[in-house]
GROMACS .gro file of C-alpha atoms in nm:
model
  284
    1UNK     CA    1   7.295   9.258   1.806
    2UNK     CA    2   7.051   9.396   2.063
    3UNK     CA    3   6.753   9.639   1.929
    4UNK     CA    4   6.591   9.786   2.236
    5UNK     CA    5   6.244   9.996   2.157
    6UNK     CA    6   5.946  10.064   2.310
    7UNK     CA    7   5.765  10.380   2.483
    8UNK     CA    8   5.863  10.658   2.567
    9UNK     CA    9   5.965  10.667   2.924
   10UNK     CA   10   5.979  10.257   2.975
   11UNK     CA   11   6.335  10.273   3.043
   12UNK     CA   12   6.538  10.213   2.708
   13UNK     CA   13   6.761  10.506   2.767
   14UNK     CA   14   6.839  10.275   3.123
   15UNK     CA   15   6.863   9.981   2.984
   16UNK     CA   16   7.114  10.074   2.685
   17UNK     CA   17   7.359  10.223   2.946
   18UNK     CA   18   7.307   9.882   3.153
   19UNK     CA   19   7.415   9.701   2.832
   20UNK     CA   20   7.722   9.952   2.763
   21UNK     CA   21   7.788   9.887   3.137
   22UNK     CA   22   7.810   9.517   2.980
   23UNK     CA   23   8.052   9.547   2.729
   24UNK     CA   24   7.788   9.600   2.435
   25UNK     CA   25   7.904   9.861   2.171
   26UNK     CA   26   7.583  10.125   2.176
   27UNK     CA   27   7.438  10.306   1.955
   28UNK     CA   28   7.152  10.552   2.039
   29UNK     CA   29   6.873  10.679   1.789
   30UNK     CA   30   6.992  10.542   1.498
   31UNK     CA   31   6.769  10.525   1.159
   32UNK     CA   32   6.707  10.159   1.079
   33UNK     CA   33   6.777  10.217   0.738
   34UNK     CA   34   7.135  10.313   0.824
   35UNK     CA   35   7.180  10.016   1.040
   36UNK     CA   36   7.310   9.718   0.825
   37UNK     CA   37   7.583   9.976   0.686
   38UNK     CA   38   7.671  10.099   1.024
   39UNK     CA   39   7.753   9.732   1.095
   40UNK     CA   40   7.930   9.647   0.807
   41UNK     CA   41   8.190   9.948   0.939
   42UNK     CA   42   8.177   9.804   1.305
   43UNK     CA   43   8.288   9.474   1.191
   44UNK     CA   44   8.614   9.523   1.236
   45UNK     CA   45   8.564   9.690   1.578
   46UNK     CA   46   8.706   9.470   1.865
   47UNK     CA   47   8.488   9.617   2.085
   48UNK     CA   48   8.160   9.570   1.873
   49UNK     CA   49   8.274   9.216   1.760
   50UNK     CA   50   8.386   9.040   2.109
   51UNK     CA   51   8.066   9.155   2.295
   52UNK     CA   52   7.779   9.279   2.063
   53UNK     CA   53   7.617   9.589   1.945
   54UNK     CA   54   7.273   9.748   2.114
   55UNK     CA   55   7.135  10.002   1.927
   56UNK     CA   56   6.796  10.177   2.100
   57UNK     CA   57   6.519  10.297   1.827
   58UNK     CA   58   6.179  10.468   1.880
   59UNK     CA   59   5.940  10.731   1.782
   60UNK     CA   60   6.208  11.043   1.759
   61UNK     CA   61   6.334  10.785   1.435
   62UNK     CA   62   5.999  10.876   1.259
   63UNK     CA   63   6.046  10.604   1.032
   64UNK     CA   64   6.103  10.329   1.267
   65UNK     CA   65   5.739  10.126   1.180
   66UNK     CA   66   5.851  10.147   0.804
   67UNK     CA   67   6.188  10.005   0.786
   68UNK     CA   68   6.271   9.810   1.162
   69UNK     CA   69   6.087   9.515   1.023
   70UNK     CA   70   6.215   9.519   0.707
   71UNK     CA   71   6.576   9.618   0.806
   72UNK     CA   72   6.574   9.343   1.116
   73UNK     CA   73   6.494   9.061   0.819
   74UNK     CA   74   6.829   9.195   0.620
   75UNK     CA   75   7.069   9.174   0.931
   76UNK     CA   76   6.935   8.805   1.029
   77UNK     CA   77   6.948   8.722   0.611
   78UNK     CA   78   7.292   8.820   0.630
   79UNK     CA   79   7.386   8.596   0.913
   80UNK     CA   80   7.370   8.811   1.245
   81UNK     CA   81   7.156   8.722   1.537
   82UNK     CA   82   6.942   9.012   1.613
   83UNK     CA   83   6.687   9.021   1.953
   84UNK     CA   84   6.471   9.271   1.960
   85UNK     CA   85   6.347   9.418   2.303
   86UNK     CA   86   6.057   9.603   2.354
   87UNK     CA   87   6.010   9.790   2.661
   88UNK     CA   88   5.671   9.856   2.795
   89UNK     CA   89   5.482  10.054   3.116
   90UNK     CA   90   5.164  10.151   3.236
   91UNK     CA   91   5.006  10.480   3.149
   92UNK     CA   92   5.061  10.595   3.509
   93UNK     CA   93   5.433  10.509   3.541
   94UNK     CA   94   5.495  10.681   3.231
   95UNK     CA   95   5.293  10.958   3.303
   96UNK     CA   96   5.497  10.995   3.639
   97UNK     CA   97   5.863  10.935   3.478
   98UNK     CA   98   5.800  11.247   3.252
   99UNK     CA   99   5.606  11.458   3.561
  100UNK     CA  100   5.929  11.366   3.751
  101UNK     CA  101   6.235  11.457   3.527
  102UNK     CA  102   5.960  11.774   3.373
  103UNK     CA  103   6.014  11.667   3.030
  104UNK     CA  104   5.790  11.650   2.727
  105UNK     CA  105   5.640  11.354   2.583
  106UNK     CA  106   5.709  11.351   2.205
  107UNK     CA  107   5.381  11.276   2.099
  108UNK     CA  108   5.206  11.464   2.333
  109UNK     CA  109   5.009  11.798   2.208
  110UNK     CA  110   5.066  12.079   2.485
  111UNK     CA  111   5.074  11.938   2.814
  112UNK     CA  112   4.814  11.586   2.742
  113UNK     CA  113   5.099  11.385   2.873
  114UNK     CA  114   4.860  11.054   2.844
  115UNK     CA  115   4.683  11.087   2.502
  116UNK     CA  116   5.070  11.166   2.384
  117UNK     CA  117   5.138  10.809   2.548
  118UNK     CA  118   4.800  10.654   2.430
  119UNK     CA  119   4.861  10.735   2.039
  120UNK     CA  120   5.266  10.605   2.101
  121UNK     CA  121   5.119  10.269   2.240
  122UNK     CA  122   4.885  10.258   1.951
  123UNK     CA  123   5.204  10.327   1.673
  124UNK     CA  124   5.404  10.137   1.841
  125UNK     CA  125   5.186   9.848   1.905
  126UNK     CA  126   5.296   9.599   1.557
  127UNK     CA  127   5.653   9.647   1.684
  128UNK     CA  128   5.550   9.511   2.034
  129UNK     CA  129   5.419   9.227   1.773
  130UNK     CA  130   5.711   9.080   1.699
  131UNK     CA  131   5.961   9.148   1.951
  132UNK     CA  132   6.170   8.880   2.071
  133UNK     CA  133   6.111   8.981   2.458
  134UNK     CA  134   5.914   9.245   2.644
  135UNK     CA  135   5.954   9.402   2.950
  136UNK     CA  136   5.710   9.579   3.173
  137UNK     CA  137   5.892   9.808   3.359
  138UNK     CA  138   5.653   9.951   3.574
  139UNK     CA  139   5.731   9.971   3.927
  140UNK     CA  140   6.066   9.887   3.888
  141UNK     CA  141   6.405  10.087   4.024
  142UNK     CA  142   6.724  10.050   3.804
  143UNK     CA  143   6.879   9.767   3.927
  144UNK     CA  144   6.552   9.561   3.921
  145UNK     CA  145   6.516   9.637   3.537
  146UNK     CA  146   6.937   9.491   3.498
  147UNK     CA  147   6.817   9.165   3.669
  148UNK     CA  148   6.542   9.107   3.455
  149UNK     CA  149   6.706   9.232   3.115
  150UNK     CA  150   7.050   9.022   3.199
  151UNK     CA  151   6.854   8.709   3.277
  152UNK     CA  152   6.622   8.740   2.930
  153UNK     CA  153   6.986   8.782   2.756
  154UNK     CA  154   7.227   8.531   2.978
  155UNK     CA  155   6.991   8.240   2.842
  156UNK     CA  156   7.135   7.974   2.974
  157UNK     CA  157   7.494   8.021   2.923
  158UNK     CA  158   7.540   8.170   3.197
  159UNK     CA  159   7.813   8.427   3.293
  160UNK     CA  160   8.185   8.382   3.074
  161UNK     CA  161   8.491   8.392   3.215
  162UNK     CA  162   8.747   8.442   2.895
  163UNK     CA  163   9.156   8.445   2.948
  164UNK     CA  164   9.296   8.563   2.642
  165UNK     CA  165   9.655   8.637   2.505
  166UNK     CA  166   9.800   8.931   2.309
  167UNK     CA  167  10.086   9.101   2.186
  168UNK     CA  168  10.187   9.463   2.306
  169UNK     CA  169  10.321   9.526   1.964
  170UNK     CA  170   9.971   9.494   1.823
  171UNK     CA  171   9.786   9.731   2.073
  172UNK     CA  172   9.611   9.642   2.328
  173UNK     CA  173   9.300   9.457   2.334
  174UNK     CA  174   9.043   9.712   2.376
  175UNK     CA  175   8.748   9.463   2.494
  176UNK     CA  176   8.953   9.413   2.825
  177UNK     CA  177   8.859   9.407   3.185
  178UNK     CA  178   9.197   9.324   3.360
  179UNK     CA  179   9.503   9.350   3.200
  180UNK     CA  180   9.799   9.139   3.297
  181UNK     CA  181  10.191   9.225   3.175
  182UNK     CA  182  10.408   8.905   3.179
  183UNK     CA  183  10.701   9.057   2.975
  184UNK     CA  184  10.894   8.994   3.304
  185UNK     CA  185  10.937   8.607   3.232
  186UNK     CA  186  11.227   8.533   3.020
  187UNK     CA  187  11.196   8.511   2.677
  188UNK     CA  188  11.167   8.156   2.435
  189UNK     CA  189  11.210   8.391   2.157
  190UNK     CA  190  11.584   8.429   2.180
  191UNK     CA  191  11.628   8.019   2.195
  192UNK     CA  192  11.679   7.901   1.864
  193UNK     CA  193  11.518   7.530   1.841
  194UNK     CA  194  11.248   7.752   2.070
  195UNK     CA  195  11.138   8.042   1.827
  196UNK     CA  196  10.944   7.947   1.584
  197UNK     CA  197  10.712   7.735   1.867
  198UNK     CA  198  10.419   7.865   2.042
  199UNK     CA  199  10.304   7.854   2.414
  200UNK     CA  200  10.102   7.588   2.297
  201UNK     CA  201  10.394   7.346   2.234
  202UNK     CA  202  10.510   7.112   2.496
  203UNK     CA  203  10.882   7.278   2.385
  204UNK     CA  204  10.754   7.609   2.549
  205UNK     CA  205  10.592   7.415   2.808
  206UNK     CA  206  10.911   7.228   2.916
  207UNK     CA  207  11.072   7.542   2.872
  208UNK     CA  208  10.909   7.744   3.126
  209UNK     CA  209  10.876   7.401   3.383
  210UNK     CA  210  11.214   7.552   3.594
  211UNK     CA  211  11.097   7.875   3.591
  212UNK     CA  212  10.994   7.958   3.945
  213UNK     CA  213  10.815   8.305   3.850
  214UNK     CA  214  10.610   8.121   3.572
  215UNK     CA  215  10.431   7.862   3.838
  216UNK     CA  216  10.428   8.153   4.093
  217UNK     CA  217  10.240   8.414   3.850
  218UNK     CA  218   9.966   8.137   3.741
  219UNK     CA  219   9.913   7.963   4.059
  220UNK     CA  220   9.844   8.313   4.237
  221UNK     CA  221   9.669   8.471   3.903
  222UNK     CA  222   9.425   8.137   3.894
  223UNK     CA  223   9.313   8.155   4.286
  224UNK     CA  224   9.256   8.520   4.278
  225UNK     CA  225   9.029   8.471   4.006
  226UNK     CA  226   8.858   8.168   4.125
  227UNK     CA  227   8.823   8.392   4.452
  228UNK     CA  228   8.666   8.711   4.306
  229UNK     CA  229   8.507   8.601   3.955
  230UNK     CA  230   8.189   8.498   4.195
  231UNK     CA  231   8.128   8.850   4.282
  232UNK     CA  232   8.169   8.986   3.873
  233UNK     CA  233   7.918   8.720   3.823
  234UNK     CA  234   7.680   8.850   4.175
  235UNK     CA  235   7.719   9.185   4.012
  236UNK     CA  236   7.545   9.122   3.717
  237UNK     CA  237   7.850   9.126   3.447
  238UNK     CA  238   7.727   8.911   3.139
  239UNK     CA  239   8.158   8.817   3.153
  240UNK     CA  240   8.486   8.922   3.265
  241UNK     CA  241   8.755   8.937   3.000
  242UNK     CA  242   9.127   8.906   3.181
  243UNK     CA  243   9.403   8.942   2.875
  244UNK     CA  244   9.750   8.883   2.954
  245UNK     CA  245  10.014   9.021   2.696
  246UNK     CA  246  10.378   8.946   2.611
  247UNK     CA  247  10.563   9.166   2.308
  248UNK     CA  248  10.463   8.909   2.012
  249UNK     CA  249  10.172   8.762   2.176
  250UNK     CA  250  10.294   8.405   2.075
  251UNK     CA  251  10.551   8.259   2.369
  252UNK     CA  252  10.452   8.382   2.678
  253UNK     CA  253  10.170   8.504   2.709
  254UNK     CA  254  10.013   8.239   2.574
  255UNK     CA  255  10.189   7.989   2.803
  256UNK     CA  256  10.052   8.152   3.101
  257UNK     CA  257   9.687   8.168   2.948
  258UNK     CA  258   9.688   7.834   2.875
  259UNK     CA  259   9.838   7.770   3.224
  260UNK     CA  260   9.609   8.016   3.402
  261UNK     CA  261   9.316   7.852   3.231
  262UNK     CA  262   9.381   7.463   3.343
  263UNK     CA  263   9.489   7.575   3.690
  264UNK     CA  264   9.152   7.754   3.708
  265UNK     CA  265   8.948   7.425   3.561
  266UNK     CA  266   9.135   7.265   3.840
  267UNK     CA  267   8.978   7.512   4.050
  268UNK     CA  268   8.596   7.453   3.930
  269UNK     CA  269   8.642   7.772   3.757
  270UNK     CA  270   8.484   7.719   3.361
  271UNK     CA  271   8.670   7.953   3.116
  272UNK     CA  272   8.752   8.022   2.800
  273UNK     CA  273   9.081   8.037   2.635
  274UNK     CA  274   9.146   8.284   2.305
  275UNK     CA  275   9.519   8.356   2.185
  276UNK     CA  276   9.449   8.721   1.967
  277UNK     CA  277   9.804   8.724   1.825
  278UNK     CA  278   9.963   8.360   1.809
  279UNK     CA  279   9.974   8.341   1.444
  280UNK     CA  280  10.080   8.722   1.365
  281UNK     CA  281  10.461   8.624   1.381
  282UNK     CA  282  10.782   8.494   1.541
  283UNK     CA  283  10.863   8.766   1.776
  284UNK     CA  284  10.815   8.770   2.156
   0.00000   0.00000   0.00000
């Protein structure tokens, strides 16, 4: 969970489509208060769950001083990591960003642009407190404000390849960024000794060892990958998700994920491997 806040015209309508642009579920101008239910409900979203919510709340919220703090102490109680980021800018830049797209500051009486800023500062200034990270954005041009805001959330993990395998019968997964079909490989699932196995098995594994198009698919799959993940990563992705599906999700697919995923180790690649649907039934 990623709270973004701040002034007026610092860049948090910017920086929550940078995070969307990321994977991150958003939510914009949300009351605090309504936050930890809103959650509850986005639980079971893929979406939400695989890469993280970022809500952005300021001044138009006109209770956001009253319950943030409170409301913040509630989600972490219950168990969710929570950052809150609190984006700041000079007088001057601020002054400029509303001059330039001839808007109105909210707190601003008439046209005082900078005593409308000045008294926001001052509001907003216990919030600024406790945040987890701030950011001056003054000066700074889109893409300099996604550098700086993926590098204060990448930590040190760095950027995540994940392979993952699913089932076609059970939807697609919607947290996707490459989709791979694999239903062309023949199908375990209509071998006996074979069905009730899963791609994980050395039975499946043995199974697909003759199988030309298997060790064609992953060997081709894993170099393109190690090839092109560098430039997701150059880009400024926080990960690349590639799922690869099969009906059941539990024979095939799962073979070639695992497959994919040692060939790319092999490679110098890191990854991660997650099978969705391996344990939602027999059928392939």
């Amino acid at each position: 969970m990623i709270i973004l806040t701040g002034l007026s015209g610092s860049g948090k309508s910017t920086a929550l489509r940078i995070l969307e642009d990321q994977g991150f579920y958003p939510i914009d101008n949300l009351p605090p208060a309504l936050l930890p239910q809103l959650l509850l409900v986005l639980s079971g979203h893929p979406g939400a769950t695989s890469s993280g919510v970022v809500a952005v709340m300021d001044v138009r919220g006109r209770h956001l001083l009253n319950d943030l703090e409170r409301v913040l102490a509630s989600i972490r109680g219950a168990g969710t990591p929570v950052q809150l980021i609190f984006l700041d800018a000079s007088d001057r830049d601020i002054s400029s960003r509303f001059e330039l797209t001839k808007r109105a500051h909210p707190m601003a009486q008439g046209d005082d642009t900078l005593d409308g800023i000045r008294e926001e500062r001052a509001m907003l200034a216990p919030l600024r407190g406790i945040a987890d990270v701030v950011i001056d954005t003054s000066g700074m041009n889109h893409h300099q404000l996604r550098r700086i805001l993926l590098e204060e959330l990448l930590g040190g993990d760095g950027f995540k390849l994940v392979i993952s395998s699913f089932g076609f019968k059970y939807g697609l997964p919607q947290d996707s960024d490459i989709i791979w079909d694999v239903r062309f490989l023949p199908n375990p699932n209509y071998v006996p000794h074979l069905k009730e196995l899963t791609g994980m098995d050395q039975g499946i594994v043995s199974y697909f060892d003759p199988v030309p198009e298997f060790h064609q698919f992953v060997s081709s799959m894993a170099q393109m990958l190690a090839r092109f993940v560098p430039f997701y990563e150059r880009s400024g992705k926080l990960h690349l998700r590639v799922s690869i599906g099969c009906t059941g999700g539990r024979h095939r697919s799962v073979a070639v994920a695992e497959a994919v995923a040692r060939s790319l180790i092999d490679l110098g690649v890191k990854c991660d491997v997650v099978h969705r649907d391996v344990d939602k039934g027999s059928l392939d």
